[in-house]
Coordinates of C-alpha atoms in Angstrom, one line a residue:
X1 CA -285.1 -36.3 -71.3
X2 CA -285.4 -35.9 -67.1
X3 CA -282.6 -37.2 -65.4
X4 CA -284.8 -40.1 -64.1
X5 CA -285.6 -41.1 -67.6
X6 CA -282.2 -41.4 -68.7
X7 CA -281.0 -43.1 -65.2
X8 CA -283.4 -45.8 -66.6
X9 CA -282.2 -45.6 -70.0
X10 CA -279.2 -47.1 -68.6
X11 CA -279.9 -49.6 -65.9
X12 CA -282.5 -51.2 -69.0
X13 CA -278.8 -51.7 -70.5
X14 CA -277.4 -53.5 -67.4
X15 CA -280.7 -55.1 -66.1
X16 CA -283.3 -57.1 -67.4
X17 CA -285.5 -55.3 -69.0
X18 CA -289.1 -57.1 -67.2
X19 CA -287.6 -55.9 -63.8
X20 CA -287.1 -52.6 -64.9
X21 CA -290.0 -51.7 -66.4
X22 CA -291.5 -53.3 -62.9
X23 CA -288.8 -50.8 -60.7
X24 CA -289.6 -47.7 -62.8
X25 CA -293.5 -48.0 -62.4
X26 CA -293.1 -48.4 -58.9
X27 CA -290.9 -45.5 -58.5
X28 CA -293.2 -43.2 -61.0
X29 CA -297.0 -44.7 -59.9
X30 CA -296.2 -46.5 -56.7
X31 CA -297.1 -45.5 -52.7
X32 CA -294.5 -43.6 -51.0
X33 CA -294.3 -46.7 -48.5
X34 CA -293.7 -49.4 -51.6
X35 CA -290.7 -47.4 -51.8
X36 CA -289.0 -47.5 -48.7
X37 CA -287.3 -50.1 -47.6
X38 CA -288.4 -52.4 -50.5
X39 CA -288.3 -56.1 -49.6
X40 CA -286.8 -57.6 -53.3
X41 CA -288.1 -61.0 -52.7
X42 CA -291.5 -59.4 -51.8
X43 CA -291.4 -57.4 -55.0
X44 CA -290.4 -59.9 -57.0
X45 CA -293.0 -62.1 -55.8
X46 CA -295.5 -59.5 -56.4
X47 CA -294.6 -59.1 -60.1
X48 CA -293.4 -62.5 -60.7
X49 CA -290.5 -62.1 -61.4
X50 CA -287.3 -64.3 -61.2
X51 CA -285.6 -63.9 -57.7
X52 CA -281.7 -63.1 -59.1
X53 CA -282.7 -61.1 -62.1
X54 CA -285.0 -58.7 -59.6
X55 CA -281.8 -58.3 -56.8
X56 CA -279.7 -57.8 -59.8
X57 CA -281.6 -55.3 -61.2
X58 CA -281.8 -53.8 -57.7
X59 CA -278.1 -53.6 -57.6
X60 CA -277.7 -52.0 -60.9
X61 CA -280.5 -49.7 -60.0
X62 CA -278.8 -48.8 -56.4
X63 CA -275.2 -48.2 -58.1
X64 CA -277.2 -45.5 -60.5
X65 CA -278.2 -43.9 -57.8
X66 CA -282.1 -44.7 -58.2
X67 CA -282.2 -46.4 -55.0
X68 CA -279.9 -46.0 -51.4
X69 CA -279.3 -49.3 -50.2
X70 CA -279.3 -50.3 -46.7
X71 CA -277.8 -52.5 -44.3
X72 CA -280.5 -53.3 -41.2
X73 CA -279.5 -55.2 -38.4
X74 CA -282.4 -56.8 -37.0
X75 CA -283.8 -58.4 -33.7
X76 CA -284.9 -62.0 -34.4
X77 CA -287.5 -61.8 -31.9
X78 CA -289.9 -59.0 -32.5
X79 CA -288.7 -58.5 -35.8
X80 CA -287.7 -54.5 -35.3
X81 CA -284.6 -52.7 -37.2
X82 CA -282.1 -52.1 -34.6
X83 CA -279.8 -50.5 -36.3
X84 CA -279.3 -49.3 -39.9
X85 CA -276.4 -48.2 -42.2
X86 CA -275.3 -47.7 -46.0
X87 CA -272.6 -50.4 -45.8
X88 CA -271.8 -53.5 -44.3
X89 CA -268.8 -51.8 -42.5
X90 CA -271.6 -50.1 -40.1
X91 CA -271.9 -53.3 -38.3
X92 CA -269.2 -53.0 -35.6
X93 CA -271.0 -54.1 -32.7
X94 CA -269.9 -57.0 -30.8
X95 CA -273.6 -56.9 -29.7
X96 CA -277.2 -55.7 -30.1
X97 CA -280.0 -54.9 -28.1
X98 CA -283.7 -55.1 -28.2
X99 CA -285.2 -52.5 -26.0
X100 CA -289.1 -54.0 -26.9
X101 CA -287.6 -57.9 -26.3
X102 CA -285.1 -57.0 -23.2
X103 CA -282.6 -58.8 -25.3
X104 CA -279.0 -58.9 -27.0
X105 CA -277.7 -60.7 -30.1
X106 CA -274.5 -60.8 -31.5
X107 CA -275.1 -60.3 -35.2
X108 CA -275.3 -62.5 -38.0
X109 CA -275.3 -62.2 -41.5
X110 CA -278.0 -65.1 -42.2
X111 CA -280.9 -63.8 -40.6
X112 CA -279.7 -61.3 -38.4
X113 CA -279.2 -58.4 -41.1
X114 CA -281.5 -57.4 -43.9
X115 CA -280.9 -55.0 -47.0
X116 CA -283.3 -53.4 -48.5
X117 CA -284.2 -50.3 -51.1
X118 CA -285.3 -46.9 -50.3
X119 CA -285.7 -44.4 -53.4
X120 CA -283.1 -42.1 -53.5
X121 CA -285.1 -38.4 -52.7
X122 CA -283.1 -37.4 -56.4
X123 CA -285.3 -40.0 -58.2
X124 CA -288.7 -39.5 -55.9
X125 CA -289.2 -37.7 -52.8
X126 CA -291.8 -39.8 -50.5
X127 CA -292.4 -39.3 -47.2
X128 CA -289.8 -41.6 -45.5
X129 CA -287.1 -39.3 -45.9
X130 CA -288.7 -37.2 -43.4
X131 CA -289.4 -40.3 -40.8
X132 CA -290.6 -37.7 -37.9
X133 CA -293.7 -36.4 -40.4
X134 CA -294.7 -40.0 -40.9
X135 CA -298.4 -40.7 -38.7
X136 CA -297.4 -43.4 -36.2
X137 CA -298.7 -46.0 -37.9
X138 CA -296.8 -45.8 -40.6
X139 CA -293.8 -45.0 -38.6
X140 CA -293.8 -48.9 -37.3
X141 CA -294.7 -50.0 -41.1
X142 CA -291.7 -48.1 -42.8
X143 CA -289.5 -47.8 -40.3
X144 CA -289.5 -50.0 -37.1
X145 CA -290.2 -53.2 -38.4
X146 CA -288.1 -54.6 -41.0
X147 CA -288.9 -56.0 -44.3
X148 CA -289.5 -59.5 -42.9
X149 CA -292.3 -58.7 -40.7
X150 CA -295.5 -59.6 -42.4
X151 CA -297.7 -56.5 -41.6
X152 CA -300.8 -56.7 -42.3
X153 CA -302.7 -53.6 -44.6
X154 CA -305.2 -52.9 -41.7
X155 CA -301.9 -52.4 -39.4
X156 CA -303.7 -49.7 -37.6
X157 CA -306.7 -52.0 -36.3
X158 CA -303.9 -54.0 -35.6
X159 CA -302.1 -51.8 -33.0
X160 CA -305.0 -51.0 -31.4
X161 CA -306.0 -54.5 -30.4
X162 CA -303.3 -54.0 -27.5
X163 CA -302.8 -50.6 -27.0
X164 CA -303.9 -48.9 -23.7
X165 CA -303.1 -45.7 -24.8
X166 CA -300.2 -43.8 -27.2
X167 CA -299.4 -40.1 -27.7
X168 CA -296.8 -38.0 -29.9
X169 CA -294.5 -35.7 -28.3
X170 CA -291.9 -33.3 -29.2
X171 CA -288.5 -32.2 -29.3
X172 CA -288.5 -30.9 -25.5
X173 CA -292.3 -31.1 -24.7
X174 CA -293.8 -33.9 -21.9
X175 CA -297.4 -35.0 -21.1
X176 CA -299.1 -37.3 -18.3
X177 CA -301.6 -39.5 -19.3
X178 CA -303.9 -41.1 -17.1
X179 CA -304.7 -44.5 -17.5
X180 CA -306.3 -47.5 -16.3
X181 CA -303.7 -50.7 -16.1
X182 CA -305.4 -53.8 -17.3
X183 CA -304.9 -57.2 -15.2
X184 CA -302.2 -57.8 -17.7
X185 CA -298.2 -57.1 -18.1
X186 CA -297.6 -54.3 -20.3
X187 CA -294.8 -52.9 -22.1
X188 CA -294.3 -48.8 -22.3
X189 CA -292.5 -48.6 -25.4
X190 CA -291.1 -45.9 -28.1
X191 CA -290.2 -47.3 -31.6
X192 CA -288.1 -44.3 -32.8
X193 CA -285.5 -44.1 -29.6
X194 CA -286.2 -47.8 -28.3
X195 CA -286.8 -46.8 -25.2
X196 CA -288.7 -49.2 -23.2
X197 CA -290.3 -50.0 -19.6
X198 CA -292.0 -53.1 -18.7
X199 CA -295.1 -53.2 -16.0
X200 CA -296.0 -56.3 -14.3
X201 CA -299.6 -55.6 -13.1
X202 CA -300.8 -58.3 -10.5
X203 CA -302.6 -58.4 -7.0
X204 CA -305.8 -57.3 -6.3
X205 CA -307.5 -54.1 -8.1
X206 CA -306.3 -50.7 -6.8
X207 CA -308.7 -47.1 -6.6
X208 CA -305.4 -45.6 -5.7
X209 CA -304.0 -43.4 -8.4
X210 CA -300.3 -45.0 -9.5
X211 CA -297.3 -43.2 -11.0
X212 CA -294.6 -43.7 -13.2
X213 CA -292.1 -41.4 -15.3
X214 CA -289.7 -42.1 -18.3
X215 CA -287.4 -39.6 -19.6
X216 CA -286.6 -40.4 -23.3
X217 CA -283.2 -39.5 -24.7
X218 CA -280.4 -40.4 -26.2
X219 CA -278.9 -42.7 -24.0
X220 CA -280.7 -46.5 -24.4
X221 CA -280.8 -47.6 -20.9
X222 CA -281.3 -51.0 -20.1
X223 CA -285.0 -51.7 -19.6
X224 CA -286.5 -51.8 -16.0
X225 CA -288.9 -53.6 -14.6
X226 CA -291.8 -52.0 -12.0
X227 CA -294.9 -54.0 -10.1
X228 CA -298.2 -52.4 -10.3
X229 CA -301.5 -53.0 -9.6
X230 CA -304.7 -52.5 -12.1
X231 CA -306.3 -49.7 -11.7
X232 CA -305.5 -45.6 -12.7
X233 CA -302.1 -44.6 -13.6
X234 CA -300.5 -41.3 -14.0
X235 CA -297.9 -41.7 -16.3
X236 CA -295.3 -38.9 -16.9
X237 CA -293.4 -38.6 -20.1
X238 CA -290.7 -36.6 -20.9
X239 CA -288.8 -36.0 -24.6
X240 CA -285.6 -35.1 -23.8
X241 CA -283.9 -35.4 -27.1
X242 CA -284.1 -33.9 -30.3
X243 CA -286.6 -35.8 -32.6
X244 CA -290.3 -36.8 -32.3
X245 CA -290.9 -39.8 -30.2
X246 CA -293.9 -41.9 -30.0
X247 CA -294.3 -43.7 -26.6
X248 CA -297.3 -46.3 -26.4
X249 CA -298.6 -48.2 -23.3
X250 CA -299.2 -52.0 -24.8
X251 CA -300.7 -54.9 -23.8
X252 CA -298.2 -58.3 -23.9
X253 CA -300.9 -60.7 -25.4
X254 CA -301.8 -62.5 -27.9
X255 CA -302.7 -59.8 -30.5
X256 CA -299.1 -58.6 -30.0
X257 CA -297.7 -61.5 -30.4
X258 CA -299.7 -62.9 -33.2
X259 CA -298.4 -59.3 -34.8
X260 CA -294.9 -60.1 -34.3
X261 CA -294.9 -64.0 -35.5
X262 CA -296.2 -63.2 -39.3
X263 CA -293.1 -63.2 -41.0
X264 CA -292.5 -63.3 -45.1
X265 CA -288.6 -64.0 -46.9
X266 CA -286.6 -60.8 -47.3
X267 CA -283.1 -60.5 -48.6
X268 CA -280.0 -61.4 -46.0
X269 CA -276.9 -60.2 -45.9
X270 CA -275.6 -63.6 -46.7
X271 CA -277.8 -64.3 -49.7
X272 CA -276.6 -61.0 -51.3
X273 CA -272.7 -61.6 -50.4
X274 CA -273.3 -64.7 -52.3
X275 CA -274.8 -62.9 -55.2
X276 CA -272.3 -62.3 -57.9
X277 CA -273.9 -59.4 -59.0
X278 CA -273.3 -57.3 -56.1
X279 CA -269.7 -59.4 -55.8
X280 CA -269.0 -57.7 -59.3
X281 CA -270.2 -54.6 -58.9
X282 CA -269.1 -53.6 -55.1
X283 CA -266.1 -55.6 -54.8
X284 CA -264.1 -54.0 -52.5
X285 CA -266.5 -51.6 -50.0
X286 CA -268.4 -54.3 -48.6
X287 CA -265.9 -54.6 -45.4
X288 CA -263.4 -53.1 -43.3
X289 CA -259.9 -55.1 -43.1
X290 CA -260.4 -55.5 -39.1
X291 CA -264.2 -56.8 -39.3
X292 CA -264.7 -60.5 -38.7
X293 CA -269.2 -61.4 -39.5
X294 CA -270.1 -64.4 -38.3
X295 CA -272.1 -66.4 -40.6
X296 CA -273.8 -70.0 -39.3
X297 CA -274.5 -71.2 -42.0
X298 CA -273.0 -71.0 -45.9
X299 CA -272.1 -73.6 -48.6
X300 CA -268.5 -73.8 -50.3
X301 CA -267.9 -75.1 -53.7
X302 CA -264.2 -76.0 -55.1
X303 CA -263.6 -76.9 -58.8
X304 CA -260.6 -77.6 -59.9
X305 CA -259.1 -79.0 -63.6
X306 CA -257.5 -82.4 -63.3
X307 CA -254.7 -82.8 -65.9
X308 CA -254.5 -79.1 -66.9
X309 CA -250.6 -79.0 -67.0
X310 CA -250.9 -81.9 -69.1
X311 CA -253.5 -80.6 -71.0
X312 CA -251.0 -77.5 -71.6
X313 CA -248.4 -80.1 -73.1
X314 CA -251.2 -81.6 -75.9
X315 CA -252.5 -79.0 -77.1
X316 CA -250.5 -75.9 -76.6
X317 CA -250.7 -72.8 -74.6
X318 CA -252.9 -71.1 -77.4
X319 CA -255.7 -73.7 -77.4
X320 CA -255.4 -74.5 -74.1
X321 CA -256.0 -71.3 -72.6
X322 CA -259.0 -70.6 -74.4
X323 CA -260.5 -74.1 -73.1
X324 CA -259.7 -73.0 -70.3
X325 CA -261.6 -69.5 -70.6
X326 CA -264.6 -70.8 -71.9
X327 CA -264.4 -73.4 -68.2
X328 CA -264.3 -70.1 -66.8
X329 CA -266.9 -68.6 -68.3
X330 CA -269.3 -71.4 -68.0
X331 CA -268.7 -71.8 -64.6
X332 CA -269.0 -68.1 -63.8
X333 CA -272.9 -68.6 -65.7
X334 CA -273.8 -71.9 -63.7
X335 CA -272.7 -70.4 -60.1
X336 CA -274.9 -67.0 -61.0
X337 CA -277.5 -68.9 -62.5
X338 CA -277.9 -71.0 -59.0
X339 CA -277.9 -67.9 -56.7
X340 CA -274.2 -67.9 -55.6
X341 CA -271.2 -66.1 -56.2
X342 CA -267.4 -66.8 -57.3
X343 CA -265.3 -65.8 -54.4
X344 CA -262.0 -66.4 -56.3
X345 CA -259.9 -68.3 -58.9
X346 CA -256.5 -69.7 -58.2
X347 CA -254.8 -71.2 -60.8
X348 CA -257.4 -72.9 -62.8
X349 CA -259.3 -73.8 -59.6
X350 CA -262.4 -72.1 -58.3
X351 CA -264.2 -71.4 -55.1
X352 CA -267.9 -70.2 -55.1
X353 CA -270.7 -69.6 -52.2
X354 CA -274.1 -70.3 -52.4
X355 CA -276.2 -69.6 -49.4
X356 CA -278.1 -73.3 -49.2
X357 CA -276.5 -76.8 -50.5
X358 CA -279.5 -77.5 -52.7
X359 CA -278.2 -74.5 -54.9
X360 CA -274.5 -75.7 -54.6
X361 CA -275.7 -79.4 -55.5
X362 CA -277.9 -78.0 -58.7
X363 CA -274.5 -76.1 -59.7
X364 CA -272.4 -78.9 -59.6
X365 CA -274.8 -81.4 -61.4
X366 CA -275.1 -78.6 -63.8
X367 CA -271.2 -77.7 -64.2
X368 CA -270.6 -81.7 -64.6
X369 CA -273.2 -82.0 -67.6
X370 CA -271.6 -78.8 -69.2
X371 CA -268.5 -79.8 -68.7
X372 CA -269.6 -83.4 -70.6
X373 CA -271.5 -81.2 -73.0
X374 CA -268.3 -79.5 -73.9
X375 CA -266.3 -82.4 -74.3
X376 CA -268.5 -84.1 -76.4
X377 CA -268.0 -80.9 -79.1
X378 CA -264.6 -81.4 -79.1
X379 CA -264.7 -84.9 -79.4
X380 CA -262.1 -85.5 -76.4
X381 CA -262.2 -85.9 -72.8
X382 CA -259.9 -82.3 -71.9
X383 CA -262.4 -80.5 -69.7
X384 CA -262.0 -83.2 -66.4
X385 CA -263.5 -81.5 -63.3
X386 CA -263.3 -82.0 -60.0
X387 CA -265.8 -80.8 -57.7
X388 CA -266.6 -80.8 -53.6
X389 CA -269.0 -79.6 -51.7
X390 CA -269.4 -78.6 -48.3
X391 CA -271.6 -76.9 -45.8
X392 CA -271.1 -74.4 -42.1
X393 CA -270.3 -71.7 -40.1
X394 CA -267.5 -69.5 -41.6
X395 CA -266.5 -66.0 -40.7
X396 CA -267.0 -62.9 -43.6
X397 CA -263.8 -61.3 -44.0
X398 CA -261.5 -59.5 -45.8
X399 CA -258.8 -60.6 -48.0
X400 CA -256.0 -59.1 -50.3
X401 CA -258.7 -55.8 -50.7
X402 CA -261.6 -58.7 -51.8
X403 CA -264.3 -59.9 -49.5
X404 CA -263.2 -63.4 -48.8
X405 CA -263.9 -66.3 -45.9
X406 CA -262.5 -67.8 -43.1
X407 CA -262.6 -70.9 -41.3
X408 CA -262.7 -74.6 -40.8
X409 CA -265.7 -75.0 -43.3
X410 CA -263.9 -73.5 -45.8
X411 CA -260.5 -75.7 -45.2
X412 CA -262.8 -78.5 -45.4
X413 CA -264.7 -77.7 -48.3
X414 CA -260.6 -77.3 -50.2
X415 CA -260.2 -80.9 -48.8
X416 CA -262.8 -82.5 -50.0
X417 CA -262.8 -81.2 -53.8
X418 CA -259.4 -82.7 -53.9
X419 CA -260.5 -86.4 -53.3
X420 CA -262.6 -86.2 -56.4
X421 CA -261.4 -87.5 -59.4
X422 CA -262.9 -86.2 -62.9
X423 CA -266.4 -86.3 -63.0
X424 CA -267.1 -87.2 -59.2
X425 CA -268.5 -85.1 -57.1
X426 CA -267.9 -85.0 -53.6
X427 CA -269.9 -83.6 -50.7
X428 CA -269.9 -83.8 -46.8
X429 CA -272.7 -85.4 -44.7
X430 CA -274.4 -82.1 -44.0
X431 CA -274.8 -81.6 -47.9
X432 CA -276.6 -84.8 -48.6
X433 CA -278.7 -84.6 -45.6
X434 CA -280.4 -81.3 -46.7
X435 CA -283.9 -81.8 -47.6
X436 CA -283.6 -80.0 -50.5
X437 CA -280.7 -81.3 -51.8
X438 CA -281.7 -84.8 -51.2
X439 CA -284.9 -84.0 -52.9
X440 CA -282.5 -83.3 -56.0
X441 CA -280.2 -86.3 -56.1
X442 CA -283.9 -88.4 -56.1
X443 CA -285.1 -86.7 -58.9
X444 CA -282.0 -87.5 -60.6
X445 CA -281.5 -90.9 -59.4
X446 CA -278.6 -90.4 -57.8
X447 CA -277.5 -92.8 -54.9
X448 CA -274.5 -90.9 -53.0
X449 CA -271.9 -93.3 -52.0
X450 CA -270.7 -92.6 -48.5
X451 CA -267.1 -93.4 -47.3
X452 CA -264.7 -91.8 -44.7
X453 CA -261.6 -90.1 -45.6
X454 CA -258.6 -88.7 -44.1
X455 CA -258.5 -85.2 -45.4
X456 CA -254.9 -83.4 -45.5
X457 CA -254.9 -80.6 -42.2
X458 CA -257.7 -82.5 -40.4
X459 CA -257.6 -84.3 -37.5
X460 CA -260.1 -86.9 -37.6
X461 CA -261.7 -88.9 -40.3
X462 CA -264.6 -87.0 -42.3
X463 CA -267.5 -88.8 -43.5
X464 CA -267.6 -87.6 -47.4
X465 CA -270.2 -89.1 -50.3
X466 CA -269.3 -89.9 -53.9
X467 CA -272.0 -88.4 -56.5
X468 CA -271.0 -90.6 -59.3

């Protein structure tokens, strides 16, 4: 057996075996570029497969070694990876900046930072792992652009539609190309060191040859702006560092810009945090102790047992405890089953995330039915939860050598799990008024009763809803 074979020997033990046999046919029969940089949602689509049992298997697969797994901070306008790293702890920036979109963003883990797969050159050596021998074409593909950018197969044509004119140059060489500026402003711009200069080109037509020079390096300067005229260019460029670079004299115009807005789903760096398989598996090496990642938007669900010292006293510590277990363990399969994650238990209470409050509201229904379910077995009413919901910005942190949260969301979120009594659920206005999750309580016939509390640490009032 090849050491490949028996890697997936043993993720088919950890994984499900439909995305496996879907990974290891890529890897074996697939095109080097379906194996960089793989978008899991994309993939999953494509085989149609289930969302969490593909990122799972992903996980499994990158912990094996099969695949590296990445960590892309990304530029929201244009789409382009500006920075990439093995771990989350990479992202130390208190800002970002776009050479091609003259911009900066401070990063966040909702849309702001992607992960994605790359086979590991062990497994299958494709040409990626060489990103200077790619053609330029598939340069942008693979390696500019992230996952999220919907690039079309005839990317090529693409390109062309708005560019003047594009050349290769290496380590040390420089070249002048002569050009002819359209009537239009245009954007000199290298993908590999981000180097950029923009050209407005107005006023009347010139016969007069132009000039302009950029020196690529190391060093991202900030990018200038210079006034031309249409009409001939020399343009004088100069590769000053160590690596190929691929300058390219584009038109800002439609056909870039209709380029740049076809966008697909691809995995966040919020949506995997939330995951419980990578929660499991990675545990502690997701961040530093000094890193605070702003997220803007993630939902917070408390549980909590009413009566359980009570419930200690009736029936004993022995039978007790293993009620409480199997709680455990059926919330642990509702909150992985729903695309989020348990953060942490304390005491017989339990705090998950899910990254949208539809998926926190589906848990919760679902935890309260189970918990009914279980009950009914037993033929008494010992398995009383209490459950709240709420939805907003928080901060990723660390926490006692765990990935934890931080923040008024999450104080709120604590506060409003403890108005509920047993079978109540409570959320927060910005719970019910999700589309999603409003679609759910119709289909259920649920009619939210809304109310306003006084919740313990908290200033002012909070308008909270009763899912009875």
């Amino acid at each position: 057996m090849s050491d490949t074979e028996a890697l997936f020997s043993v993720l088919r033990k950890s994984a499900d075996s439909g995305c496996v046999a879907a990974i290891e046919g890529s890897v074996r029969e697939g095109p080097d570029r379906d194996l960089c940089r793989v978008n899991v949602l994309d993939f999953a689509a494509r085989h149609r497969l289930n969302e969490e049992r593909t990122i799972a298997a992903f996980l499994h697969a990158a912990r094996l070694g099969v695949f590296e797994l990445s960590w892309n901070v990304l530029c929201p306008g244009c789409g382009g990876v500006l920075d990439a790293g093995a771990t989350l702890k990479t992202i130390n920036r208190e800002e970002y900046d776009c050479g091609l979109c003259a911009a900066g963003y401070k990063p966040t883990l909702d849309e702001m930072v992607e992960v994605t797969f790359t086979v590991s050159p062990r497994v299958r050596r494709i040409a990626a792992h060489d990103p200077d021998t790619l053609p330029e074409v598939e340069y942008y593909r693979q390696i500019f652009w992230s996952s999220g950018v919907d690039l079309p197969e005839t990317l090529g044509a693409s390109l062309a539609e708005f560019t003047v004119d594009s050349i290769e140059l290496r380590p040390g060489e420089r070249a002048v190309l002569s050009v002819e500026l359209p009537n239009h402003f245009v954007i000199l711009f290298d993908p590999v060191t981000h180097g950029t200069h923009f050209i407005e080109v107005k006023g009347e037509p010139t016969r007069e040859r132009q000039t302009l020079s950029m020196v690529f390096n190391k060093v991202q300067a900030p990018a200038g702006t210079i006034q031309m005229r249409p009409g001939p260019l020399r343009l004088s460029l100069d590769n000053q560092t160590d690596r190929r670079v691929l300058p390219g004299l584009w038109i800002a115009g439609d056909s870039l810009h209709r380029l740049l807005g076809r966008r697909r789903p691809f995995l966040t760096a919020k949506r995997l945090l939330t995951n419980q398989t990578f929660r499991d598996i990675y545990r502690t090496d997701t961040l530093d102790i000094d890193q605070r990642l702003k997220i803007t938007s993630l939902t917070f669900l408390f549980t909590d047992l009413k009566g359980s010292t009570a419930l200690y006293e009736r029936v004993g510590d022995l039978v007790a405890y293993d009620l409480v277990r199997q709680h455990f363990r059926v919330l642990y399969e509702v909150v992985a089953a729903e695309a989020g994650a348990v953060v942490k238990t304390i005491g017989d209470a339990v705090m998950a995330t899910f990254p949208t409050p539809d998926r926190a509201l589906a848990a919760a229904l679902r935890m309260r039915e189970e918990m009914t379910r279980i009950n009914a077995e037993r033929r008494n009413e010992d398995l009383l939860l209490k459950i709240g919901i709420h939805e907003g910005p928080c901060l990723a942190v660390t926490l006692n050598d765990s990935q934890d949260y931080f923040g008024q969301t999450v104080n709120v979120a604590a506060r409003v799990q403890c108005l509920a009594s047993s079978r109540a659920i409570y959320v927060t206005r910005s719970v019910v008024e999700d589309p999603k999750a409003a679609k759910i309580l119709a289909a259920s016939g649920l009619q939210p009763t809304m109310q306003r509390a006084a919740l313990r640490g908290i200033a002012d009032e909070t308008t909270v809803y009763e899912i009875p």
